[in-house]
Amino acid sequence: MERKQKVLKVAEELNYKPSVLASALTGKRTSTIGFLLPDISNSVIAEMARAVEDRAVEYGFNLVICSTDFKPEKEECYVSLLRQRSVDGFILAAGFRNKAVVSELLKEAVPVVLLSEYHPHLAINTVTVDNFMGGYELATHLIALGHGRIAVIAEDNSSSQERIHGYRKALQDHNLEVHEDLIVISDSSVDHAQRLAGDLLDSLHPPTAIMACNDILAIGTLLGAREKNIKIPEDLSITGFDNTLLSKSSDPPLTTVQIPIRNMGSLAVDLLVEEIEKKMKESKQF
């Protein structure tokens, strides 16, 4: 006891602060979470990031945020970098494409949670919404308004794919034909969605409604319709997904599906911290 007190006294005199890296090398917790997201400029992702950060701080964790731009090579690079810094675990947000990296993390028992992303073939904690049902209900809503030619503008990710599956099922349940040429894939930008919407509306048999798989794509669709002097909603119905500030500030306001963004971010941190705590208990040596 006496020796310990002397050591603490010397540490205070030298203004000693424990090294995070040294703690990592000795197998101690660094109280750091790596959060990989595709695009921080996306309003949904930004809201999720804030929710994740707020919850992490409540647990006493620091958050390192990396924007991957939907590029698998950047995902791999950031995961490698953060592992060298010995983060305690990872939250991988929507659009994470590098499944090999996820599999490797699981193989090495690194705590990891998927947020608004779904890989059904991986045994991994996941926080997401029922995208299939969301797509189904949006399409059903448009069908109830009398629309038979409903287009879809989606992104190349699991969430959009599930929403498309819901859209297909709704059309089938109402004995409507699914026109594959009305389903188009956009990147995550307003500009690309705007161009795709314009192409759909210039086609020989244009849609009377467009279901965008998120609010950013919906805003692009709205702008594309305006370029063609098409009145919304008189001549064209547009729906979004996420119920972000974008949907509320558009003119006219968008019909959209609300998702519990803050709750999802908080739950992802809860699950990850639970994994981290479990791992720390299992790694203790007596």
PDB file of C-alpha atoms in Angstrom:
ATOM      1  CA  MET A   1       0.000   0.000   0.000  1.00  0.00           C
ATOM      2  CA  GLU A   2       2.818   2.379   0.951  1.00  0.00           C
ATOM      3  CA  ARG A   3       4.647   1.762  -2.345  1.00  0.00           C
ATOM      4  CA  LYS A   4       1.475   2.343  -4.336  1.00  0.00           C
ATOM      5  CA  GLN A   5       0.930   5.673  -2.643  1.00  0.00           C
ATOM      6  CA  LYS A   6       4.496   6.713  -3.488  1.00  0.00           C
ATOM      7  CA  VAL A   7       3.994   5.799  -7.150  1.00  0.00           C
ATOM      8  CA  LEU A   8       0.800   7.827  -7.334  1.00  0.00           C
ATOM      9  CA  LYS A   9       2.535  10.779  -5.724  1.00  0.00           C
ATOM     10  CA  VAL A  10       5.359  10.703  -8.294  1.00  0.00           C
ATOM     11  CA  ALA A  11       2.804  10.445 -11.103  1.00  0.00           C
ATOM     12  CA  GLU A  12       1.047  13.559  -9.839  1.00  0.00           C
ATOM     13  CA  GLU A  13       4.335  15.459  -9.583  1.00  0.00           C
ATOM     14  CA  LEU A  14       5.230  14.554 -13.166  1.00  0.00           C
ATOM     15  CA  ASN A  15       1.682  15.431 -14.403  1.00  0.00           C
ATOM     16  CA  TYR A  16       1.451  11.882 -15.748  1.00  0.00           C
ATOM     17  CA  LYS A  17      -1.439  10.960 -18.046  1.00  0.00           C
ATOM     18  CA  PRO A  18      -2.058   7.336 -19.083  1.00  0.00           C
ATOM     19  CA  SER A  19      -1.338   6.519 -22.727  1.00  0.00           C
ATOM     20  CA  VAL A  20      -4.298   5.216 -24.746  1.00  0.00           C
ATOM     21  CA  LEU A  21      -1.950   3.267 -26.992  1.00  0.00           C
ATOM     22  CA  ALA A  22      -0.152   1.759 -24.000  1.00  0.00           C
ATOM     23  CA  SER A  23      -3.492   0.732 -22.559  1.00  0.00           C
ATOM     24  CA  ALA A  24      -4.356  -0.952 -25.837  1.00  0.00           C
ATOM     25  CA  LEU A  25      -1.071  -2.856 -25.905  1.00  0.00           C
ATOM     26  CA  THR A  26      -1.699  -4.213 -22.426  1.00  0.00           C
ATOM     27  CA  GLY A  27      -5.193  -5.391 -23.421  1.00  0.00           C
ATOM     28  CA  LYS A  28      -7.045  -2.689 -21.498  1.00  0.00           C
ATOM     29  CA  ARG A  29     -10.066  -0.877 -22.804  1.00  0.00           C
ATOM     30  CA  THR A  30      -9.331   2.340 -24.702  1.00  0.00           C
ATOM     31  CA  SER A  31     -12.917   3.650 -24.368  1.00  0.00           C
ATOM     32  CA  THR A  32     -12.988   4.423 -28.098  1.00  0.00           C
ATOM     33  CA  ILE A  33     -15.541   3.397 -30.729  1.00  0.00           C
ATOM     34  CA  GLY A  34     -14.926   3.499 -34.467  1.00  0.00           C
ATOM     35  CA  PHE A  35     -17.971   4.716 -36.426  1.00  0.00           C
ATOM     36  CA  LEU A  36     -17.759   4.181 -40.183  1.00  0.00           C
ATOM     37  CA  LEU A  37     -20.387   5.911 -42.283  1.00  0.00           C
ATOM     38  CA  PRO A  38     -20.702   6.419 -46.031  1.00  0.00           C
ATOM     39  CA  ASP A  39     -21.355  10.156 -46.314  1.00  0.00           C
ATOM     40  CA  ILE A  40     -21.555  12.627 -43.433  1.00  0.00           C
ATOM     41  CA  SER A  41     -23.277  15.178 -45.708  1.00  0.00           C
ATOM     42  CA  ASN A  42     -26.313  12.864 -45.899  1.00  0.00           C
ATOM     43  CA  SER A  43     -28.828  14.332 -43.454  1.00  0.00           C
ATOM     44  CA  VAL A  44     -29.989  10.923 -42.194  1.00  0.00           C
ATOM     45  CA  ILE A  45     -26.423   9.772 -41.587  1.00  0.00           C
ATOM     46  CA  ALA A  46     -25.589  13.070 -39.882  1.00  0.00           C
ATOM     47  CA  GLU A  47     -28.558  12.671 -37.528  1.00  0.00           C
ATOM     48  CA  MET A  48     -27.525   9.086 -36.787  1.00  0.00           C
ATOM     49  CA  ALA A  49     -23.952  10.185 -36.101  1.00  0.00           C
ATOM     50  CA  ARG A  50     -25.160  12.747 -33.575  1.00  0.00           C
ATOM     51  CA  ALA A  51     -27.328  10.135 -31.849  1.00  0.00           C
ATOM     52  CA  VAL A  52     -24.430   7.665 -31.735  1.00  0.00           C
ATOM     53  CA  GLU A  53     -22.046  10.290 -30.356  1.00  0.00           C
ATOM     54  CA  ASP A  54     -24.473  11.455 -27.681  1.00  0.00           C
ATOM     55  CA  ARG A  55     -25.076   7.898 -26.485  1.00  0.00           C
ATOM     56  CA  ALA A  56     -21.382   6.985 -26.585  1.00  0.00           C
ATOM     57  CA  VAL A  57     -20.537   9.991 -24.392  1.00  0.00           C
ATOM     58  CA  GLU A  58     -23.129   8.838 -21.851  1.00  0.00           C
ATOM     59  CA  TYR A  59     -21.162   5.588 -21.539  1.00  0.00           C
ATOM     60  CA  GLY A  60     -17.846   7.427 -21.308  1.00  0.00           C
ATOM     61  CA  PHE A  61     -16.664   6.458 -24.804  1.00  0.00           C
ATOM     62  CA  ASN A  62     -14.969   8.620 -27.416  1.00  0.00           C
ATOM     63  CA  LEU A  63     -16.133   8.341 -31.019  1.00  0.00           C
ATOM     64  CA  VAL A  64     -13.855   8.303 -34.077  1.00  0.00           C
ATOM     65  CA  ILE A  65     -15.905   9.015 -37.217  1.00  0.00           C
ATOM     66  CA  CYS A  66     -14.676   8.004 -40.683  1.00  0.00           C
ATOM     67  CA  SER A  67     -16.500   8.770 -43.935  1.00  0.00           C
ATOM     68  CA  THR A  68     -15.962   6.004 -46.498  1.00  0.00           C
ATOM     69  CA  ASP A  69     -17.732   7.419 -49.589  1.00  0.00           C
ATOM     70  CA  PHE A  70     -19.225   3.957 -50.273  1.00  0.00           C
ATOM     71  CA  LYS A  71     -15.753   2.701 -51.282  1.00  0.00           C
ATOM     72  CA  PRO A  72     -14.793  -0.817 -50.081  1.00  0.00           C
ATOM     73  CA  GLU A  73     -11.087   0.036 -50.196  1.00  0.00           C
ATOM     74  CA  LYS A  74     -11.610   3.016 -47.878  1.00  0.00           C
ATOM     75  CA  GLU A  75     -13.683   0.842 -45.560  1.00  0.00           C
ATOM     76  CA  GLU A  76     -10.840  -1.661 -45.330  1.00  0.00           C
ATOM     77  CA  CYS A  77      -8.258   1.077 -44.831  1.00  0.00           C
ATOM     78  CA  TYR A  78     -10.162   2.783 -42.019  1.00  0.00           C
ATOM     79  CA  VAL A  79     -10.927  -0.480 -40.229  1.00  0.00           C
ATOM     80  CA  SER A  80      -7.241  -1.405 -40.384  1.00  0.00           C
ATOM     81  CA  LEU A  81      -6.201   2.027 -39.126  1.00  0.00           C
ATOM     82  CA  LEU A  82      -8.673   2.000 -36.253  1.00  0.00           C
ATOM     83  CA  ARG A  83      -7.674  -1.516 -35.252  1.00  0.00           C
ATOM     84  CA  GLN A  84      -4.071  -0.328 -35.032  1.00  0.00           C
ATOM     85  CA  ARG A  85      -5.342   2.301 -32.625  1.00  0.00           C
ATOM     86  CA  SER A  86      -7.057  -0.531 -30.737  1.00  0.00           C
ATOM     87  CA  VAL A  87     -10.592   0.839 -30.701  1.00  0.00           C
ATOM     88  CA  ASP A  88     -12.879  -1.239 -28.509  1.00  0.00           C
ATOM     89  CA  GLY A  89     -15.435  -1.868 -31.248  1.00  0.00           C
ATOM     90  CA  PHE A  90     -17.065  -0.702 -34.465  1.00  0.00           C
ATOM     91  CA  ILE A  91     -20.434   0.617 -35.600  1.00  0.00           C
ATOM     92  CA  LEU A  92     -20.800   0.259 -39.367  1.00  0.00           C
ATOM     93  CA  ALA A  93     -23.519   2.452 -40.837  1.00  0.00           C
ATOM     94  CA  ALA A  94     -25.757   2.134 -43.891  1.00  0.00           C
ATOM     95  CA  GLY A  95     -24.082   1.288 -47.165  1.00  0.00           C
ATOM     96  CA  PHE A  96     -21.042  -0.536 -45.756  1.00  0.00           C
ATOM     97  CA  ARG A  97     -20.046  -2.673 -48.744  1.00  0.00           C
ATOM     98  CA  ASN A  98     -16.965  -4.657 -47.748  1.00  0.00           C
ATOM     99  CA  LYS A  99     -18.470  -7.888 -46.419  1.00  0.00           C
ATOM    100  CA  ALA A 100     -15.006  -9.500 -46.245  1.00  0.00           C
ATOM    101  CA  VAL A 101     -13.957  -6.900 -43.681  1.00  0.00           C
ATOM    102  CA  VAL A 102     -17.099  -7.527 -41.610  1.00  0.00           C
ATOM    103  CA  SER A 103     -16.474 -11.281 -41.733  1.00  0.00           C
ATOM    104  CA  GLU A 104     -12.875 -10.764 -40.607  1.00  0.00           C
ATOM    105  CA  LEU A 105     -13.970  -8.641 -37.647  1.00  0.00           C
ATOM    106  CA  LEU A 106     -16.424 -11.323 -36.587  1.00  0.00           C
ATOM    107  CA  LYS A 107     -13.829 -14.051 -37.047  1.00  0.00           C
ATOM    108  CA  GLU A 108     -11.456 -12.234 -34.707  1.00  0.00           C
ATOM    109  CA  ALA A 109     -14.248 -11.574 -32.171  1.00  0.00           C
ATOM    110  CA  VAL A 110     -14.051  -7.793 -32.535  1.00  0.00           C
ATOM    111  CA  PRO A 111     -17.250  -6.184 -31.170  1.00  0.00           C
ATOM    112  CA  VAL A 112     -19.211  -4.810 -34.130  1.00  0.00           C
ATOM    113  CA  VAL A 113     -22.769  -3.634 -34.799  1.00  0.00           C
ATOM    114  CA  LEU A 114     -24.438  -2.823 -38.111  1.00  0.00           C
ATOM    115  CA  LEU A 115     -26.595   0.319 -38.144  1.00  0.00           C
ATOM    116  CA  SER A 116     -29.278   0.670 -40.824  1.00  0.00           C
ATOM    117  CA  GLU A 117     -27.521  -2.066 -42.767  1.00  0.00           C
ATOM    118  CA  TYR A 118     -28.429  -5.724 -43.058  1.00  0.00           C
ATOM    119  CA  HIS A 119     -26.377  -8.786 -43.953  1.00  0.00           C
ATOM    120  CA  PRO A 120     -28.697 -11.786 -43.396  1.00  0.00           C
ATOM    121  CA  HIS A 121     -25.919 -14.338 -43.835  1.00  0.00           C
ATOM    122  CA  LEU A 122     -23.783 -12.928 -41.017  1.00  0.00           C
ATOM    123  CA  ALA A 123     -24.342 -13.608 -37.313  1.00  0.00           C
ATOM    124  CA  ILE A 124     -24.044 -10.004 -36.199  1.00  0.00           C
ATOM    125  CA  ASN A 125     -25.999  -7.524 -34.065  1.00  0.00           C
ATOM    126  CA  THR A 126     -28.010  -5.279 -36.377  1.00  0.00           C
ATOM    127  CA  VAL A 127     -30.175  -2.204 -35.841  1.00  0.00           C
ATOM    128  CA  THR A 128     -32.440  -1.469 -38.777  1.00  0.00           C
ATOM    129  CA  VAL A 129     -36.069  -0.841 -39.729  1.00  0.00           C
ATOM    130  CA  ASP A 130     -38.501  -3.023 -41.646  1.00  0.00           C
ATOM    131  CA  ASN A 131     -37.516  -1.701 -45.062  1.00  0.00           C
ATOM    132  CA  PHE A 132     -39.630  -4.305 -46.845  1.00  0.00           C
ATOM    133  CA  MET A 133     -42.783  -3.142 -45.079  1.00  0.00           C
ATOM    134  CA  GLY A 134     -41.884   0.491 -45.619  1.00  0.00           C
ATOM    135  CA  GLY A 135     -41.617  -0.076 -49.367  1.00  0.00           C
ATOM    136  CA  TYR A 136     -44.811  -2.117 -49.340  1.00  0.00           C
ATOM    137  CA  GLU A 137     -46.801   0.572 -47.528  1.00  0.00           C
ATOM    138  CA  LEU A 138     -45.516   3.394 -49.738  1.00  0.00           C
ATOM    139  CA  ALA A 139     -46.400   1.505 -52.902  1.00  0.00           C
ATOM    140  CA  THR A 140     -49.799   0.566 -51.469  1.00  0.00           C
ATOM    141  CA  HIS A 141     -50.431   4.237 -50.660  1.00  0.00           C
ATOM    142  CA  LEU A 142     -49.657   5.234 -54.248  1.00  0.00           C
ATOM    143  CA  ILE A 143     -51.827   2.441 -55.630  1.00  0.00           C
ATOM    144  CA  ALA A 144     -54.707   3.644 -53.438  1.00  0.00           C
ATOM    145  CA  LEU A 145     -54.332   7.058 -55.079  1.00  0.00           C
ATOM    146  CA  GLY A 146     -55.015   5.402 -58.423  1.00  0.00           C
ATOM    147  CA  HIS A 147     -51.482   5.014 -59.753  1.00  0.00           C
ATOM    148  CA  GLY A 148     -50.655   2.006 -61.930  1.00  0.00           C
ATOM    149  CA  ARG A 149     -47.277   3.040 -63.336  1.00  0.00           C
ATOM    150  CA  ILE A 150     -45.093   3.632 -60.302  1.00  0.00           C
ATOM    151  CA  ALA A 151     -41.368   4.138 -60.759  1.00  0.00           C
ATOM    152  CA  VAL A 152     -38.664   3.608 -58.138  1.00  0.00           C
ATOM    153  CA  ILE A 153     -35.398   5.519 -57.725  1.00  0.00           C
ATOM    154  CA  ALA A 154     -33.142   3.632 -55.324  1.00  0.00           C
ATOM    155  CA  GLU A 155     -29.561   3.361 -54.173  1.00  0.00           C
ATOM    156  CA  ASP A 156     -27.365   0.292 -54.504  1.00  0.00           C
ATOM    157  CA  ASN A 157     -27.602  -0.870 -50.898  1.00  0.00           C
ATOM    158  CA  SER A 158     -29.458  -3.429 -48.807  1.00  0.00           C
ATOM    159  CA  SER A 159     -32.018  -0.953 -47.457  1.00  0.00           C
ATOM    160  CA  SER A 160     -33.100   0.140 -50.920  1.00  0.00           C
ATOM    161  CA  GLN A 161     -33.208  -3.446 -52.148  1.00  0.00           C
ATOM    162  CA  GLU A 162     -35.584  -4.403 -49.336  1.00  0.00           C
ATOM    163  CA  ARG A 163     -37.771  -1.399 -50.120  1.00  0.00           C
ATOM    164  CA  ILE A 164     -37.879  -2.486 -53.764  1.00  0.00           C
ATOM    165  CA  HIS A 165     -38.933  -5.989 -52.673  1.00  0.00           C
ATOM    166  CA  GLY A 166     -41.784  -4.421 -50.711  1.00  0.00           C
ATOM    167  CA  TYR A 167     -42.771  -2.350 -53.742  1.00  0.00           C
ATOM    168  CA  ARG A 168     -42.813  -5.437 -55.954  1.00  0.00           C
ATOM    169  CA  LYS A 169     -44.984  -7.361 -53.493  1.00  0.00           C
ATOM    170  CA  ALA A 170     -47.484  -4.505 -53.223  1.00  0.00           C
ATOM    171  CA  LEU A 171     -47.871  -4.353 -57.012  1.00  0.00           C
ATOM    172  CA  GLN A 172     -48.271  -8.119 -57.216  1.00  0.00           C
ATOM    173  CA  ASP A 173     -50.869  -8.125 -54.432  1.00  0.00           C
ATOM    174  CA  HIS A 174     -52.882  -5.575 -56.404  1.00  0.00           C
ATOM    175  CA  ASN A 175     -52.511  -7.434 -59.705  1.00  0.00           C
ATOM    176  CA  LEU A 176     -50.334  -4.738 -61.237  1.00  0.00           C
ATOM    177  CA  GLU A 177     -47.443  -5.458 -63.569  1.00  0.00           C
ATOM    178  CA  VAL A 178     -43.917  -4.731 -62.341  1.00  0.00           C
ATOM    179  CA  HIS A 179     -42.140  -2.783 -65.096  1.00  0.00           C
ATOM    180  CA  GLU A 180     -38.396  -3.340 -64.680  1.00  0.00           C
ATOM    181  CA  ASP A 181     -37.588  -0.261 -66.752  1.00  0.00           C
ATOM    182  CA  LEU A 182     -39.272   1.843 -64.068  1.00  0.00           C
ATOM    183  CA  ILE A 183     -36.783   0.724 -61.408  1.00  0.00           C
ATOM    184  CA  VAL A 184     -33.553   2.733 -61.622  1.00  0.00           C
ATOM    185  CA  ILE A 185     -30.454   2.927 -59.425  1.00  0.00           C
ATOM    186  CA  SER A 186     -28.938   6.257 -58.418  1.00  0.00           C
ATOM    187  CA  ASP A 187     -25.897   7.244 -56.430  1.00  0.00           C
ATOM    188  CA  SER A 188     -26.531   9.175 -53.216  1.00  0.00           C
ATOM    189  CA  SER A 189     -26.646  12.620 -54.833  1.00  0.00           C
ATOM    190  CA  VAL A 190     -29.548  14.936 -55.574  1.00  0.00           C
ATOM    191  CA  ASP A 191     -28.116  15.676 -59.037  1.00  0.00           C
ATOM    192  CA  HIS A 192     -28.055  12.053 -60.174  1.00  0.00           C
ATOM    193  CA  ALA A 193     -31.593  11.439 -58.928  1.00  0.00           C
ATOM    194  CA  GLN A 194     -32.693  14.578 -60.743  1.00  0.00           C
ATOM    195  CA  ARG A 195     -31.254  13.308 -64.051  1.00  0.00           C
ATOM    196  CA  LEU A 196     -32.791   9.861 -63.601  1.00  0.00           C
ATOM    197  CA  ALA A 197     -36.185  11.356 -62.790  1.00  0.00           C
ATOM    198  CA  GLY A 198     -35.957  13.470 -65.930  1.00  0.00           C
ATOM    199  CA  ASP A 199     -35.183  10.379 -68.018  1.00  0.00           C
ATOM    200  CA  LEU A 200     -38.169   8.522 -66.548  1.00  0.00           C
ATOM    201  CA  LEU A 201     -40.483  11.444 -67.218  1.00  0.00           C
ATOM    202  CA  ASP A 202     -39.201  11.770 -70.811  1.00  0.00           C
ATOM    203  CA  SER A 203     -39.894   8.104 -71.596  1.00  0.00           C
ATOM    204  CA  LEU A 204     -42.600   6.999 -74.002  1.00  0.00           C
ATOM    205  CA  HIS A 205     -44.800   5.792 -71.142  1.00  0.00           C
ATOM    206  CA  PRO A 206     -43.813   7.921 -68.152  1.00  0.00           C
ATOM    207  CA  PRO A 207     -44.783   7.006 -64.593  1.00  0.00           C
ATOM    208  CA  THR A 208     -47.566   8.837 -62.791  1.00  0.00           C
ATOM    209  CA  ALA A 209     -45.810   8.333 -59.451  1.00  0.00           C
ATOM    210  CA  ILE A 210     -42.196   7.945 -58.320  1.00  0.00           C
ATOM    211  CA  MET A 211     -41.203   6.234 -55.101  1.00  0.00           C
ATOM    212  CA  ALA A 212     -37.770   7.471 -54.005  1.00  0.00           C
ATOM    213  CA  CYS A 213     -35.999   5.225 -51.511  1.00  0.00           C
ATOM    214  CA  ASN A 214     -34.808   8.124 -49.371  1.00  0.00           C
ATOM    215  CA  ASP A 215     -35.519  11.823 -48.992  1.00  0.00           C
ATOM    216  CA  ILE A 216     -32.381  12.952 -50.833  1.00  0.00           C
ATOM    217  CA  LEU A 217     -33.443  10.999 -53.910  1.00  0.00           C
ATOM    218  CA  ALA A 218     -36.969  12.371 -53.485  1.00  0.00           C
ATOM    219  CA  ILE A 219     -35.692  15.956 -53.568  1.00  0.00           C
ATOM    220  CA  GLY A 220     -33.759  15.143 -56.750  1.00  0.00           C
ATOM    221  CA  THR A 221     -36.933  13.655 -58.218  1.00  0.00           C
ATOM    222  CA  LEU A 222     -38.876  16.783 -57.314  1.00  0.00           C
ATOM    223  CA  LEU A 223     -36.299  18.971 -59.061  1.00  0.00           C
ATOM    224  CA  GLY A 224     -36.367  16.710 -62.112  1.00  0.00           C
ATOM    225  CA  ALA A 225     -40.134  17.097 -62.324  1.00  0.00           C
ATOM    226  CA  ARG A 226     -39.891  20.859 -62.020  1.00  0.00           C
ATOM    227  CA  GLU A 227     -37.463  20.949 -64.949  1.00  0.00           C
ATOM    228  CA  LYS A 228     -40.206  19.321 -67.028  1.00  0.00           C
ATOM    229  CA  ASN A 229     -42.821  21.783 -65.718  1.00  0.00           C
ATOM    230  CA  ILE A 230     -44.717  18.890 -64.160  1.00  0.00           C
ATOM    231  CA  LYS A 231     -47.013  19.878 -61.318  1.00  0.00           C
ATOM    232  CA  ILE A 232     -46.661  18.083 -57.977  1.00  0.00           C
ATOM    233  CA  PRO A 233     -48.882  16.422 -56.865  1.00  0.00           C
ATOM    234  CA  GLU A 234     -51.466  17.165 -59.567  1.00  0.00           C
ATOM    235  CA  ASP A 235     -49.559  15.473 -62.416  1.00  0.00           C
ATOM    236  CA  LEU A 236     -47.031  13.371 -60.495  1.00  0.00           C
ATOM    237  CA  SER A 237     -46.937  11.890 -56.989  1.00  0.00           C
ATOM    238  CA  ILE A 238     -43.549  11.630 -55.253  1.00  0.00           C
ATOM    239  CA  THR A 239     -42.768   9.827 -52.018  1.00  0.00           C
ATOM    240  CA  GLY A 240     -39.582   9.678 -49.952  1.00  0.00           C
ATOM    241  CA  PHE A 241     -38.250   7.659 -47.058  1.00  0.00           C
ATOM    242  CA  ASP A 242     -36.696   8.705 -43.687  1.00  0.00           C
ATOM    243  CA  ASN A 243     -38.757  11.838 -42.851  1.00  0.00           C
ATOM    244  CA  THR A 244     -35.739  14.121 -42.571  1.00  0.00           C
ATOM    245  CA  LEU A 245     -35.766  17.916 -42.467  1.00  0.00           C
ATOM    246  CA  LEU A 246     -35.520  17.819 -46.268  1.00  0.00           C
ATOM    247  CA  SER A 247     -38.980  16.291 -46.557  1.00  0.00           C
ATOM    248  CA  LYS A 248     -40.495  18.949 -44.312  1.00  0.00           C
ATOM    249  CA  SER A 249     -38.848  21.898 -46.055  1.00  0.00           C
ATOM    250  CA  SER A 250     -39.633  20.849 -49.632  1.00  0.00           C
ATOM    251  CA  ASP A 251     -42.398  22.550 -51.596  1.00  0.00           C
ATOM    252  CA  PRO A 252     -44.791  20.831 -51.563  1.00  0.00           C
ATOM    253  CA  PRO A 253     -43.916  18.796 -48.428  1.00  0.00           C
ATOM    254  CA  LEU A 254     -43.075  15.184 -49.263  1.00  0.00           C
ATOM    255  CA  THR A 255     -45.037  12.134 -48.283  1.00  0.00           C
ATOM    256  CA  THR A 256     -42.399  10.001 -46.576  1.00  0.00           C
ATOM    257  CA  VAL A 257     -41.853   7.167 -44.109  1.00  0.00           C
ATOM    258  CA  GLN A 258     -40.571   8.194 -40.706  1.00  0.00           C
ATOM    259  CA  ILE A 259     -37.802   6.121 -39.134  1.00  0.00           C
ATOM    260  CA  PRO A 260     -36.663   6.458 -35.487  1.00  0.00           C
ATOM    261  CA  ILE A 261     -33.169   7.750 -36.278  1.00  0.00           C
ATOM    262  CA  ARG A 262     -32.132   8.769 -32.758  1.00  0.00           C
ATOM    263  CA  ASN A 263     -33.468   5.586 -31.193  1.00  0.00           C
ATOM    264  CA  MET A 264     -31.594   3.489 -33.740  1.00  0.00           C
ATOM    265  CA  GLY A 265     -28.310   5.281 -33.072  1.00  0.00           C
ATOM    266  CA  SER A 266     -28.696   4.927 -29.315  1.00  0.00           C
ATOM    267  CA  LEU A 267     -29.601   1.242 -29.551  1.00  0.00           C
ATOM    268  CA  ALA A 268     -26.558   0.542 -31.740  1.00  0.00           C
ATOM    269  CA  VAL A 269     -24.298   1.967 -29.020  1.00  0.00           C
ATOM    270  CA  ASP A 270     -26.153   0.004 -26.327  1.00  0.00           C
ATOM    271  CA  LEU A 271     -25.572  -3.257 -28.200  1.00  0.00           C
ATOM    272  CA  LEU A 272     -21.925  -2.477 -28.912  1.00  0.00           C
ATOM    273  CA  VAL A 273     -21.114  -1.522 -25.319  1.00  0.00           C
ATOM    274  CA  GLU A 274     -22.779  -4.741 -24.183  1.00  0.00           C
ATOM    275  CA  GLU A 275     -20.477  -6.687 -26.530  1.00  0.00           C
ATOM    276  CA  ILE A 276     -17.412  -4.759 -25.342  1.00  0.00           C
ATOM    277  CA  GLU A 277     -18.201  -5.334 -21.683  1.00  0.00           C
ATOM    278  CA  LYS A 278     -18.758  -9.043 -22.314  1.00  0.00           C
ATOM    279  CA  LYS A 279     -15.439  -9.321 -24.133  1.00  0.00           C
ATOM    280  CA  MET A 280     -13.570  -7.544 -21.338  1.00  0.00           C
ATOM    281  CA  LYS A 281     -15.040  -9.905 -18.730  1.00  0.00           C
ATOM    282  CA  GLU A 282     -14.145 -12.969 -20.808  1.00  0.00           C
ATOM    283  CA  SER A 283     -10.554 -11.742 -21.335  1.00  0.00           C
ATOM    284  CA  LYS A 284      -9.829 -11.262 -17.632  1.00  0.00           C
ATOM    285  CA  GLN A 285      -7.187 -13.601 -16.232  1.00  0.00           C
ATOM    286  CA  PHE A 286      -7.168 -14.806 -12.635  1.00  0.00           C
TER     287      PHE A 286
END
